[in-house]
Coordinates of C-alpha atoms and ligand atoms in Angstrom, one line a residue:
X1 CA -98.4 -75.9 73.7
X2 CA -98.0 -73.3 71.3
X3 CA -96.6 -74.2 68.0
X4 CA -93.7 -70.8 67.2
X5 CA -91.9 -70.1 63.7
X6 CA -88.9 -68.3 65.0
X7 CA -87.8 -66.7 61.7
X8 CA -84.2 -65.4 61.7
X9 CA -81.2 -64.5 59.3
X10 CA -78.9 -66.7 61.2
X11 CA -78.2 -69.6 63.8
X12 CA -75.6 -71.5 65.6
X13 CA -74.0 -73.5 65.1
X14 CA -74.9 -73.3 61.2
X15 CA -74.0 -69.5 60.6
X16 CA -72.9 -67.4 63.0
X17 CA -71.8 -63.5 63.0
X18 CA -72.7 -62.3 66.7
X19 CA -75.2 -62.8 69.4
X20 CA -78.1 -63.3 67.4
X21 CA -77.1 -66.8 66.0
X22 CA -76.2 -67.4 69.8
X23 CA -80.0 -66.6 70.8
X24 CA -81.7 -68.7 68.1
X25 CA -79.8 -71.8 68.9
X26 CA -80.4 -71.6 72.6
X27 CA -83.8 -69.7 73.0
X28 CA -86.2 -71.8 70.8
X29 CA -83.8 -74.8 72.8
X30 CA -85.3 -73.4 75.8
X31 CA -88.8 -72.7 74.5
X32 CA -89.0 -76.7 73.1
X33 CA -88.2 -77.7 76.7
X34 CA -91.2 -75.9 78.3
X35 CA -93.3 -77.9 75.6
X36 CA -93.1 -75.7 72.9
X37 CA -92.9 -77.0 69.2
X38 CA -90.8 -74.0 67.6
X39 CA -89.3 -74.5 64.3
X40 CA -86.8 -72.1 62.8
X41 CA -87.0 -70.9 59.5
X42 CA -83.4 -69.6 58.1
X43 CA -81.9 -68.6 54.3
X44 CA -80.1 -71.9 53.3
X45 CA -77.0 -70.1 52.5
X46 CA -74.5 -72.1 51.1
X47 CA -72.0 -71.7 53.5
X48 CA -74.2 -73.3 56.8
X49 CA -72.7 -76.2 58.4
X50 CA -75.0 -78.6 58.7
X51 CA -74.2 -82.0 60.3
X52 CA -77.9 -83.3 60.6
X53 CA -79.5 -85.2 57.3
X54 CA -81.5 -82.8 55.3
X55 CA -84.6 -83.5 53.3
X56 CA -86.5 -81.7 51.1
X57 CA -90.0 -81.0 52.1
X58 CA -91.9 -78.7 48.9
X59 CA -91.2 -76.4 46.5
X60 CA -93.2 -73.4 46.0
X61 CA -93.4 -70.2 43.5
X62 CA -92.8 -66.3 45.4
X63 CA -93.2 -64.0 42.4
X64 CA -90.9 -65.5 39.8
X65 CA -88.4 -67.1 41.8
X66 CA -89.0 -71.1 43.2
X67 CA -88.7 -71.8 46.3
X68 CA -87.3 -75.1 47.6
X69 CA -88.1 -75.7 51.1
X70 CA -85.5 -78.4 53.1
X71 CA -85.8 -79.8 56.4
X72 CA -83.1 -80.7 58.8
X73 CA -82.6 -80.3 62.8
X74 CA -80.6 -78.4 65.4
X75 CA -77.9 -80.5 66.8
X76 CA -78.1 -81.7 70.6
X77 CA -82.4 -80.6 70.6
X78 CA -85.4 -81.9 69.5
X79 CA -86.0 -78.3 67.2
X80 CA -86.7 -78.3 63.7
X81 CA -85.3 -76.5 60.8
X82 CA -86.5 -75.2 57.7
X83 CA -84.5 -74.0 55.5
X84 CA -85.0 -71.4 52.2
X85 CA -83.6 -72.7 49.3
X86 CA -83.0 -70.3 46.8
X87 CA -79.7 -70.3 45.1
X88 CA -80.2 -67.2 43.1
X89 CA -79.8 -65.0 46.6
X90 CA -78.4 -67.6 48.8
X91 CA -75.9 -69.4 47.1
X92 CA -72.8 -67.1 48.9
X93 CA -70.4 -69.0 51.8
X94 CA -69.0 -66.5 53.5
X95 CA -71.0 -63.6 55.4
X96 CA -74.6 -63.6 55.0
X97 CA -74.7 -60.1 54.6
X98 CA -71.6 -58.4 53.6
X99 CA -69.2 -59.0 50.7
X100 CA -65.2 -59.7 51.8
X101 CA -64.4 -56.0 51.1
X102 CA -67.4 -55.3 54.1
X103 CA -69.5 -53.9 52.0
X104 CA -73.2 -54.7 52.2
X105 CA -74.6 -57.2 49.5
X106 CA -76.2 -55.2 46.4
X107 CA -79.4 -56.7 46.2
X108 CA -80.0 -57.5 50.4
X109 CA -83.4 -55.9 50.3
X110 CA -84.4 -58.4 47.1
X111 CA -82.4 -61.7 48.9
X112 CA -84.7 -60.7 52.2
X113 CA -87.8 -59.7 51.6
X114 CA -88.0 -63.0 49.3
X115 CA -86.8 -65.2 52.8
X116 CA -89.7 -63.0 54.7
X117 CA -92.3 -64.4 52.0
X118 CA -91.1 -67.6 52.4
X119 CA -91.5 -67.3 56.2
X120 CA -95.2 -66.1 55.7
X121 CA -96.0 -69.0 53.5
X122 CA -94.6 -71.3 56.1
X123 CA -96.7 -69.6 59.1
X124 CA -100.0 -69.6 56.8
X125 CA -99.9 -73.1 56.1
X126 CA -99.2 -73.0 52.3
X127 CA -95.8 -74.4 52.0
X128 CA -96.8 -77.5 51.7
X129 CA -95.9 -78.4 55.4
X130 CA -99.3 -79.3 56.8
X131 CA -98.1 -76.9 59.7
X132 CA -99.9 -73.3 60.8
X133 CA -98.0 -70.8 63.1
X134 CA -99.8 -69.8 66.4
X135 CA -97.2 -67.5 66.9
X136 CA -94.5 -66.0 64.8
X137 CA -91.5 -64.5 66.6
X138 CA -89.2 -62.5 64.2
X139 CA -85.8 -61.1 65.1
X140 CA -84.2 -57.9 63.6
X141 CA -84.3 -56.1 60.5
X142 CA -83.6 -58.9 58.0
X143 CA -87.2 -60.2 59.3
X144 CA -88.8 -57.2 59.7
X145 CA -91.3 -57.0 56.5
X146 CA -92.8 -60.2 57.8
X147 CA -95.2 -58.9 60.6
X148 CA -96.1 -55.9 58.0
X149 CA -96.9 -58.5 55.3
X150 CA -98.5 -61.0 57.4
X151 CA -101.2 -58.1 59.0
X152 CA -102.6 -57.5 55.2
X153 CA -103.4 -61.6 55.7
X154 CA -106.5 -63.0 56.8
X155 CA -107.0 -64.9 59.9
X156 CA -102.9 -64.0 60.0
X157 CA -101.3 -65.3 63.7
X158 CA -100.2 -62.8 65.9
X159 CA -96.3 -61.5 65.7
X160 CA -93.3 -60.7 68.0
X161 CA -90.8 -59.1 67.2
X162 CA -87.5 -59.0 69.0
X163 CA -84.9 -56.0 68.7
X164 CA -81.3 -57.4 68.3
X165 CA -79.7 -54.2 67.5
X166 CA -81.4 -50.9 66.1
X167 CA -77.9 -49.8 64.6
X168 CA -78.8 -51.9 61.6
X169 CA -82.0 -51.0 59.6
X170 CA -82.3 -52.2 56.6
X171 CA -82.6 -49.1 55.1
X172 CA -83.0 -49.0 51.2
X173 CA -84.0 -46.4 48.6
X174 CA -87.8 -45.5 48.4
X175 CA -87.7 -47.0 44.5
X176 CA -87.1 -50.7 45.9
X177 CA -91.0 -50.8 46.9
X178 CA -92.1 -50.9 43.8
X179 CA -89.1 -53.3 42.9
X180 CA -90.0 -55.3 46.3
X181 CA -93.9 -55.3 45.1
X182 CA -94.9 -53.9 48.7
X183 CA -98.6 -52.7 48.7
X184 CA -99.2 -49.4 49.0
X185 CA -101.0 -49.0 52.1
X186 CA -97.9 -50.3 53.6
X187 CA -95.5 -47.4 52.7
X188 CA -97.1 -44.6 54.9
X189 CA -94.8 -42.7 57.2
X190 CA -96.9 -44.7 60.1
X191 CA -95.4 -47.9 57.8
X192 CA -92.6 -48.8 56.3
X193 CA -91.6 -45.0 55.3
X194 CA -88.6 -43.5 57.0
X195 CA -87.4 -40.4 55.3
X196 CA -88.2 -41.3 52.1
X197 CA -86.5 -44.6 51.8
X198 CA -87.9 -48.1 52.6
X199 CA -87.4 -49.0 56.2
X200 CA -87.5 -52.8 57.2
X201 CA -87.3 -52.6 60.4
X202 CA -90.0 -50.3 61.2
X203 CA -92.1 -53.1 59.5
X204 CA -90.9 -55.4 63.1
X205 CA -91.4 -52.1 64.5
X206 CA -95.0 -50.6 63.5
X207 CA -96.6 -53.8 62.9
X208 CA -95.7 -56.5 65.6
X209 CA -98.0 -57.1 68.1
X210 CA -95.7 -56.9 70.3
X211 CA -91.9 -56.0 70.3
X212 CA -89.3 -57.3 72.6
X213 CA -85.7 -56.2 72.8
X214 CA -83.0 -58.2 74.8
X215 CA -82.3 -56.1 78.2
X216 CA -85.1 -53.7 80.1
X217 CA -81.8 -50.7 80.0
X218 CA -81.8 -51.4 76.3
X219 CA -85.4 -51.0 76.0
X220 CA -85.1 -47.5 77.8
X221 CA -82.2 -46.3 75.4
X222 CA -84.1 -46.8 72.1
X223 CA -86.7 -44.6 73.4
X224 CA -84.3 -41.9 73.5
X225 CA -82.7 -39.6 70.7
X226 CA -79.6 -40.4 71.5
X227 CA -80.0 -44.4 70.7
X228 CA -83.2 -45.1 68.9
X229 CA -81.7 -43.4 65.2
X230 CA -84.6 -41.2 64.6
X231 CA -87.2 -44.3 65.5
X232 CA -87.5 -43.1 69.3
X233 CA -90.7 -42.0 68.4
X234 CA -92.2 -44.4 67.3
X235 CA -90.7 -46.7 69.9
X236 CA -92.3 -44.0 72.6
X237 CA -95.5 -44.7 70.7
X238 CA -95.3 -48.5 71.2
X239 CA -94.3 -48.4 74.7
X240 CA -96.8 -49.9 76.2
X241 CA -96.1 -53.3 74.0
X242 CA -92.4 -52.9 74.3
X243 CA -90.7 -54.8 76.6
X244 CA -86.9 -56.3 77.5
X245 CA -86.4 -59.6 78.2
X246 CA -82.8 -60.2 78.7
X247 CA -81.1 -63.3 76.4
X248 CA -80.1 -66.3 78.6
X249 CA -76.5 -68.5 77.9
X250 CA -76.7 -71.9 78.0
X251 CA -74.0 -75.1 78.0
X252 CA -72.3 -74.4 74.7
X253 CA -70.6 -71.9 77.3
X254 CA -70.0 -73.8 80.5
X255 CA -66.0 -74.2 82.0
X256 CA -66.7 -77.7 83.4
X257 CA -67.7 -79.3 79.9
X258 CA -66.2 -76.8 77.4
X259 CA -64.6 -79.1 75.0
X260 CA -62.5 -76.2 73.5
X261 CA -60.2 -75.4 76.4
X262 CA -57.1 -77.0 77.6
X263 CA -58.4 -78.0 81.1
X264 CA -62.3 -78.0 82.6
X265 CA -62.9 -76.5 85.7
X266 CA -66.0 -75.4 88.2
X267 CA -66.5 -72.6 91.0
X268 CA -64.8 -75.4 93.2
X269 CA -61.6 -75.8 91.2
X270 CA -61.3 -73.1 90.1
X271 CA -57.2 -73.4 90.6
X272 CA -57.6 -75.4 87.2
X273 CA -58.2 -72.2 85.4
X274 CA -54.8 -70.9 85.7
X275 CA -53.7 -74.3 83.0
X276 CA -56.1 -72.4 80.6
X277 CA -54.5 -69.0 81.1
X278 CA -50.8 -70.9 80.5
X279 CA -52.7 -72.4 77.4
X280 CA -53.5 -69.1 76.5
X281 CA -50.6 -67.2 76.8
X282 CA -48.7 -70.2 74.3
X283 CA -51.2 -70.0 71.9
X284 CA -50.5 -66.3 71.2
X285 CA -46.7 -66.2 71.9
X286 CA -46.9 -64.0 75.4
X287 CA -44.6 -64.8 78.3
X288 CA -46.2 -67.5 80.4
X289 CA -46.8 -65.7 83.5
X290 CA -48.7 -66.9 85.7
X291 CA -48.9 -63.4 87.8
X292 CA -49.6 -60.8 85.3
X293 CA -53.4 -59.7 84.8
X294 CA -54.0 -61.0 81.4
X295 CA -57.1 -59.1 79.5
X296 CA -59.1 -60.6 77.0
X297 CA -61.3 -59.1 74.0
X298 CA -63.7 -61.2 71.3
X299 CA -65.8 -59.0 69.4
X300 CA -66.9 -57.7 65.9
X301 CA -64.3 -55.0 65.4
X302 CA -66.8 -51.6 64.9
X303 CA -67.7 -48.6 66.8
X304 CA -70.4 -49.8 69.0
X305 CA -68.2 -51.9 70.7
X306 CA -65.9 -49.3 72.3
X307 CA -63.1 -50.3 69.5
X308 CA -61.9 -46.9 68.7
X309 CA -62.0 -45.8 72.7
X310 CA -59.7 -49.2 73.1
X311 CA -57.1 -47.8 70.1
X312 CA -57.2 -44.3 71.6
X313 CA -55.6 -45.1 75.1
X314 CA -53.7 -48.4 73.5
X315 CA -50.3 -46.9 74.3
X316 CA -50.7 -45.9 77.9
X317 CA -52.8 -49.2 78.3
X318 CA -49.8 -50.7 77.6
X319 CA -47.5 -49.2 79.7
X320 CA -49.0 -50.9 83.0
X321 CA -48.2 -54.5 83.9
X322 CA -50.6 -56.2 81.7
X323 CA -50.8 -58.8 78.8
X324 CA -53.8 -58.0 76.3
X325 CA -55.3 -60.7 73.7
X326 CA -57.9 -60.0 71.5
X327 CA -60.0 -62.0 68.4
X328 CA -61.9 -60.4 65.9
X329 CA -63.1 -58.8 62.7
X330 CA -64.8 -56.0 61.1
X331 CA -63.6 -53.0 60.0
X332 CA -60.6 -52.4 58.0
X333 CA -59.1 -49.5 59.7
X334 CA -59.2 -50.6 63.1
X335 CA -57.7 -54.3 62.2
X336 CA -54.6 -51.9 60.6
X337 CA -54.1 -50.1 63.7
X338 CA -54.4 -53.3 66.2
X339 CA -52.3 -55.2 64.4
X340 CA -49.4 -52.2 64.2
X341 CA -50.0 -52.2 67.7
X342 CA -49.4 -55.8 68.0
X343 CA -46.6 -55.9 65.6
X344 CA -44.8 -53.2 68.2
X345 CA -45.7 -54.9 71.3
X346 CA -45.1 -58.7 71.1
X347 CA -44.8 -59.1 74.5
X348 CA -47.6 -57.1 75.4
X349 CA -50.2 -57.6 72.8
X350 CA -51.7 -60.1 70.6
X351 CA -54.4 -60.2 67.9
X352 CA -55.7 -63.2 65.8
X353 CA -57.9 -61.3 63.2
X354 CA -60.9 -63.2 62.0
X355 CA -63.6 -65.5 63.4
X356 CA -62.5 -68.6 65.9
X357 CA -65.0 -70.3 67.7
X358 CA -62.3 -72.6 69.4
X359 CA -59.9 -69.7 70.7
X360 CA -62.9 -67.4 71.8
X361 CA -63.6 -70.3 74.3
X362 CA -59.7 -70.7 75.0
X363 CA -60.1 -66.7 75.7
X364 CA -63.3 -66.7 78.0
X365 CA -61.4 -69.7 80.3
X366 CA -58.0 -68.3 80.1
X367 CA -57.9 -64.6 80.6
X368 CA -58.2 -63.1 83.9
X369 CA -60.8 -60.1 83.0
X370 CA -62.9 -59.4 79.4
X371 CA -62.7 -56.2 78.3
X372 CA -66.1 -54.7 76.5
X373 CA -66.3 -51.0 76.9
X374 CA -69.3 -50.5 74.1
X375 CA -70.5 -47.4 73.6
X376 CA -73.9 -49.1 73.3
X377 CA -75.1 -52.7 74.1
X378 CA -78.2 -54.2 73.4
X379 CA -77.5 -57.2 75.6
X380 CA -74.1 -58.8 75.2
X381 CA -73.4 -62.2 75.6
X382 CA -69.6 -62.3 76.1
X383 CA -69.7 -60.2 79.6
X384 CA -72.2 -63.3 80.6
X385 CA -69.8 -66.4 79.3
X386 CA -67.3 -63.9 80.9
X387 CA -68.7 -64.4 84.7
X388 CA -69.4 -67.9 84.4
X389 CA -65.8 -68.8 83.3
X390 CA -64.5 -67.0 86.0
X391 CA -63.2 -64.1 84.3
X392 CA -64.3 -60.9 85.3
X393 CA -65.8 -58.1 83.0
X394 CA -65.0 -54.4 82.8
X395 CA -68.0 -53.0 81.0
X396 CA -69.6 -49.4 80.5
X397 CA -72.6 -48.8 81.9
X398 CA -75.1 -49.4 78.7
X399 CA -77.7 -51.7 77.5
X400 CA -77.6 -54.9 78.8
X401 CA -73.9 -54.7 80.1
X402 CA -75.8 -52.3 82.8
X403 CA -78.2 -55.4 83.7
X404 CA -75.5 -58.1 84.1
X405 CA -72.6 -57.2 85.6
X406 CA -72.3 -55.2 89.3
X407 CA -69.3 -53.1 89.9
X408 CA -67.2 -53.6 92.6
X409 CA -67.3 -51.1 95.2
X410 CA -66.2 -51.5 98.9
X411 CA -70.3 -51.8 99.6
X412 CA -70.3 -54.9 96.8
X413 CA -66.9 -56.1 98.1
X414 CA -68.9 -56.9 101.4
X415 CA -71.9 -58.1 100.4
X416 CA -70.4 -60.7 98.0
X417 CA -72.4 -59.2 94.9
X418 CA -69.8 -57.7 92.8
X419 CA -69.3 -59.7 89.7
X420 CA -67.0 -57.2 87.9
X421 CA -65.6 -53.4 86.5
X422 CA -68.1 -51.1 85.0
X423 CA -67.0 -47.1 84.5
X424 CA -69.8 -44.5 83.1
X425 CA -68.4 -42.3 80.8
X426 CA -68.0 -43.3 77.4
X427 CA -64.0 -41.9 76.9
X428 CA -60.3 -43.2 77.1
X429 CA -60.3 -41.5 80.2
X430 CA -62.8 -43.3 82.5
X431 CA -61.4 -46.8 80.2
X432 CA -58.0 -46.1 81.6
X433 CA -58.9 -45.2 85.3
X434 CA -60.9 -48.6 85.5
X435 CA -58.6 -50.5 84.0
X436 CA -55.8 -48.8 86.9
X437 CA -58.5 -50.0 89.4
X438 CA -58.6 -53.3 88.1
X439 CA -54.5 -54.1 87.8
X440 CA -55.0 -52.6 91.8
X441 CA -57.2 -55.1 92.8
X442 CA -55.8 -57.4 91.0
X443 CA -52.7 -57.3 93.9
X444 CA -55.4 -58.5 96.6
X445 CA -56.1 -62.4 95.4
X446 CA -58.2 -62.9 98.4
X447 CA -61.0 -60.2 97.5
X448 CA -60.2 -61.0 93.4
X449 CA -61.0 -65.1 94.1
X450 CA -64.2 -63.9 96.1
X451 CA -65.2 -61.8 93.6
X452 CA -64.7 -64.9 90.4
X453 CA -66.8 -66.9 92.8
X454 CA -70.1 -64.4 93.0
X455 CA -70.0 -64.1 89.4
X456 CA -69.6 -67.8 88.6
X457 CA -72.6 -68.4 90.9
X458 CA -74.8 -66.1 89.1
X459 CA -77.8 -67.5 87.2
X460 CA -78.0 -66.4 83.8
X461 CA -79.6 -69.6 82.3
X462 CA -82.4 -69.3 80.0
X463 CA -85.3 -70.7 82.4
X464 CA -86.6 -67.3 83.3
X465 CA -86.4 -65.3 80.3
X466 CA -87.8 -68.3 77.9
X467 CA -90.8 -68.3 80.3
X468 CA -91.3 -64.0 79.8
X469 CA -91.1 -65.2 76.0
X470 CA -93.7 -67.4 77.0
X471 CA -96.1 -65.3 78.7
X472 CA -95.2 -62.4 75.8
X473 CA -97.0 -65.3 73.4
X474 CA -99.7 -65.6 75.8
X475 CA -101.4 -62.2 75.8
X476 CA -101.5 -61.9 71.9
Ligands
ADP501 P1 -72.8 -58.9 69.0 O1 -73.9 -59.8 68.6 O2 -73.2 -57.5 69.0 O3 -71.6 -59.1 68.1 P2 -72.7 -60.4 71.5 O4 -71.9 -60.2 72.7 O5 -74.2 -60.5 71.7 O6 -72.4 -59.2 70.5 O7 -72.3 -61.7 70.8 C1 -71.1 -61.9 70.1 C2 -70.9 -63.4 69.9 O8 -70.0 -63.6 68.8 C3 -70.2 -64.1 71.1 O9 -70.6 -65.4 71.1 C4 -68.8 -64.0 70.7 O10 -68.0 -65.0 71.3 C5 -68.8 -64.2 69.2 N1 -67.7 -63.6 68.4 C6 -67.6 -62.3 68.1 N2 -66.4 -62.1 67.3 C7 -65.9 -63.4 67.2 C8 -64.7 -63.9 66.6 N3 -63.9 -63.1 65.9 N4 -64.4 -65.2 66.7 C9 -65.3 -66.0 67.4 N5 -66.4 -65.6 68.0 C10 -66.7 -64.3 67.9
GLC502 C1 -77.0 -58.0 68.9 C2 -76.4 -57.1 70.0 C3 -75.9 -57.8 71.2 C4 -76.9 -58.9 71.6 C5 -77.1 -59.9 70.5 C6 -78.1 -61.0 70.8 O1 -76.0 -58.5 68.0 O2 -75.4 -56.3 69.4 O3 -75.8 -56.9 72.2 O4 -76.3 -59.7 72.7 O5 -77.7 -59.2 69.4 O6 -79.3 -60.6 71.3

């Protein structure tokens, strides 16, 4: 038994902007149920939604600001919580990292490198806690100066760090080192140095014992120029303690218990999905039809997830026989232009802007495919809920998409392993083509049933990639 502090900036169902809140409820989940006591350390942000009691455990002093340190649990497991109480930087409800305009927070690099303190108290036993860390596993670049600060400790545990996405850097101006009191032997290029400015990720990066990132393709791609934003190197240089693990799913996204959608249904009923798709259609205003290939989309609403490529082919999209929901947020200009779209095509299109836990389940069981042409994916989670509801993905060929879903071809037809559409290229082009292919196959129910069923019988549960966590912890 191995006792982990999974530090990370954000957790469902508390706070949740993507994947990674996703991954910390249902990894250290899976970890406690091998025998692991992990504990999660999060920023208690004022907007988390917390239905377990909370109690606070100590207060302590990092530089001039107090610390308070509460306690609570993660619904539905047997996984504790600490929270980092520090109203100064924490005290915001909506998005823990960007204002309502989008626009990062001004003082992000002050707001985390004081949670990544915290975190280090916490592992080395001096929060008060009477707990020591035997292994602390960070995720992304809000947790990155942890494993840099921790190796200037003595006796300091041993570090993972797992690569969520290495768009997002937590780059800051050079000057915030001193501001940020980082020592100096620290700031080398080899450190936390990129270009002159203060990189927090390269502190995950260059001073984890190991490094994990959430698919093997994904852990190919940021080794390349093309994906790794100038850190490929260094990546290249750390190979050897590199390695992907792809994220599991578990129950929150399951069609025969989902609480969220209008009717449950297994592999074995799955003629009760079609209620869903009629619950769908109502709930956006469409034409109930039972017969037209209805295409769903849930996703932050920014370049990496093929948005633009989506808006570029919009029109001709909509000229075939098709109905086309989507749910989301991000950025400003492509929220204009889908919902012009939408306002043109109400038969056709519709668009909830903003963030619906409730309807993105009411998608995944309703609609007949997911759409999620990224133009990079570290893992993705949605193309997995995606197969196990029944609904089948069209994905490029990237990241983790690349791992998880097989194409179907006349060879995968056969063989009963096709589990959905992926296309190549990253342009409207190959987008439109596949999305020809799949109205065509579409016409062929037999093949299109067969095809639901492989993918609802694949196994994406967490068992096997909590126990590569596990032996990950093992060799440091
Ligand atoms: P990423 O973390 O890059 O955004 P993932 O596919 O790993 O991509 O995870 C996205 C998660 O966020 C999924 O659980 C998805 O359902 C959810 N999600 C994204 N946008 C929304 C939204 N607007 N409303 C509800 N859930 C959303
Ligand atoms: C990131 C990635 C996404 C991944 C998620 C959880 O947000 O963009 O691909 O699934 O983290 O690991």
């Amino acid at each position: 038994m191995k006792k982990i502090l999974f530090v990370t900036s954000e957790v469902y169902p508390l706070i949740k902007t993507g994947g990674l809140a996703d991954v910390s409820n249902s990894l250290p989940k899976a970890l406690s149920q091998t025998g692991q006591d992990v504990k999660l350390v999060i920023p208690n942000y004022h907007g988390l939604k917390i239905t377990a009691p909370v109690i606070e455990r100590s207060l302590f002093k990092i530089g001039t600001h107090t610390v308070r340190l509460l306690e609570t649990m993660l619904p539905d497991s047997d996984v504790g919580i600490w929270l980092v109480d520090c109203p100064e930087y924490f005290d915001i409800s909506g998005n823990p990292y960007v204002d309502f305009a989008g626009n990062a927070y001004g003082n992000n690099a002050e707001r985390f490198a004081l949670f990544c303190r915290a975190a280090i108290e916490i592992a080395m036993n001096r929060a008060g806690l009477d707990w020591t860390a035997d292994v602390v596993h960070c995720h992304d670049w809000q947790t990155g100066l942890v494993p840099a600060l921790l190796s200037l400790e003595y006796k300091c545990p041993p570090t993972v760090f797992t690569i969520h996405n290495l768009a997002y850097q937590g780059l800051f101006n050079g000057l915030m080192a001193a501001t940020l009191q980082l020592p100096s032997q620290l700031l080398s290029p080899d450190g936390l140095e990129f270009f002159s400015m203060i990189s927090f990720i390269k502190g995950g990066i260059a001073y984890a014992d190991k490094i994990t990132t959430v698919s093997p393709t994904y852990a190919q791609d940021i080794q390349t120029a093309e994906l790794g934003y100038g850190l490929e190197g260094l990546l290249v240089y750390r190979n050897q303690d590199l390695i992907g693990i792809i994220n599991g799913i578990d129950d929150d996204w399951n069609p025969q218990i989902d609480p969220f959608i209008a009717k449950n249904y297994s592999v074995d009923t799955l003629a009760d999905k079609k209620e869903n798709k009629k619950a769908l259609q109502t709930h956006f205003n469409l034409p109930v039809d039972e017969n037209i290939l209805l295409i769903g989309l849930i996703s932050r609403l920014v370049e990496q997830k093929g948005i633009d490529m989506i808006l570029g082919c919009l029109s001709e999209m909509l000229t075939f026989p098709i109905q086309f929901v989507l749910l989301g947020s991000g950025d400003k200009g492509f929220e204009k232009q889908l919902r012009e779209f939408a306002q043109a095509n109400p038969n056709k299109l519709s668009l909830t802007l903003g963030y619906d836990e409730a309807l993105a389940h009411l998608i995944e069981a309703g609609a007949d495919v997911f759409l999620m042409p990224s133009r990079f994916e570290p893992c993705g989670l949605n193309q997995m809920y995606s197969q196990r509801y029944g609904t089948l993905p069209i994905v490029r060929k990237t990241g983790g998409l690349a791992d998880t879903v097989v194409d179907t071809l006349p060879s995968t037809i056969s063989d009963k392993t096709a589990t959905g559409f992926v296309f190549n290229e990253a342009s409207e082009g190959a987008l439109l083509e596949t999305i020809k292919r799949v109205v065509m196959l579409y016409g062929f129910p037999e093949i299109w049933h067969q095809i639901q069923v492989n993918a609802m019988n694949v196994d994406f549960s967490w068992k096997s990639s909590a126990e590569q966590y596990i032996d990950v912890y093992s060799k440091i």
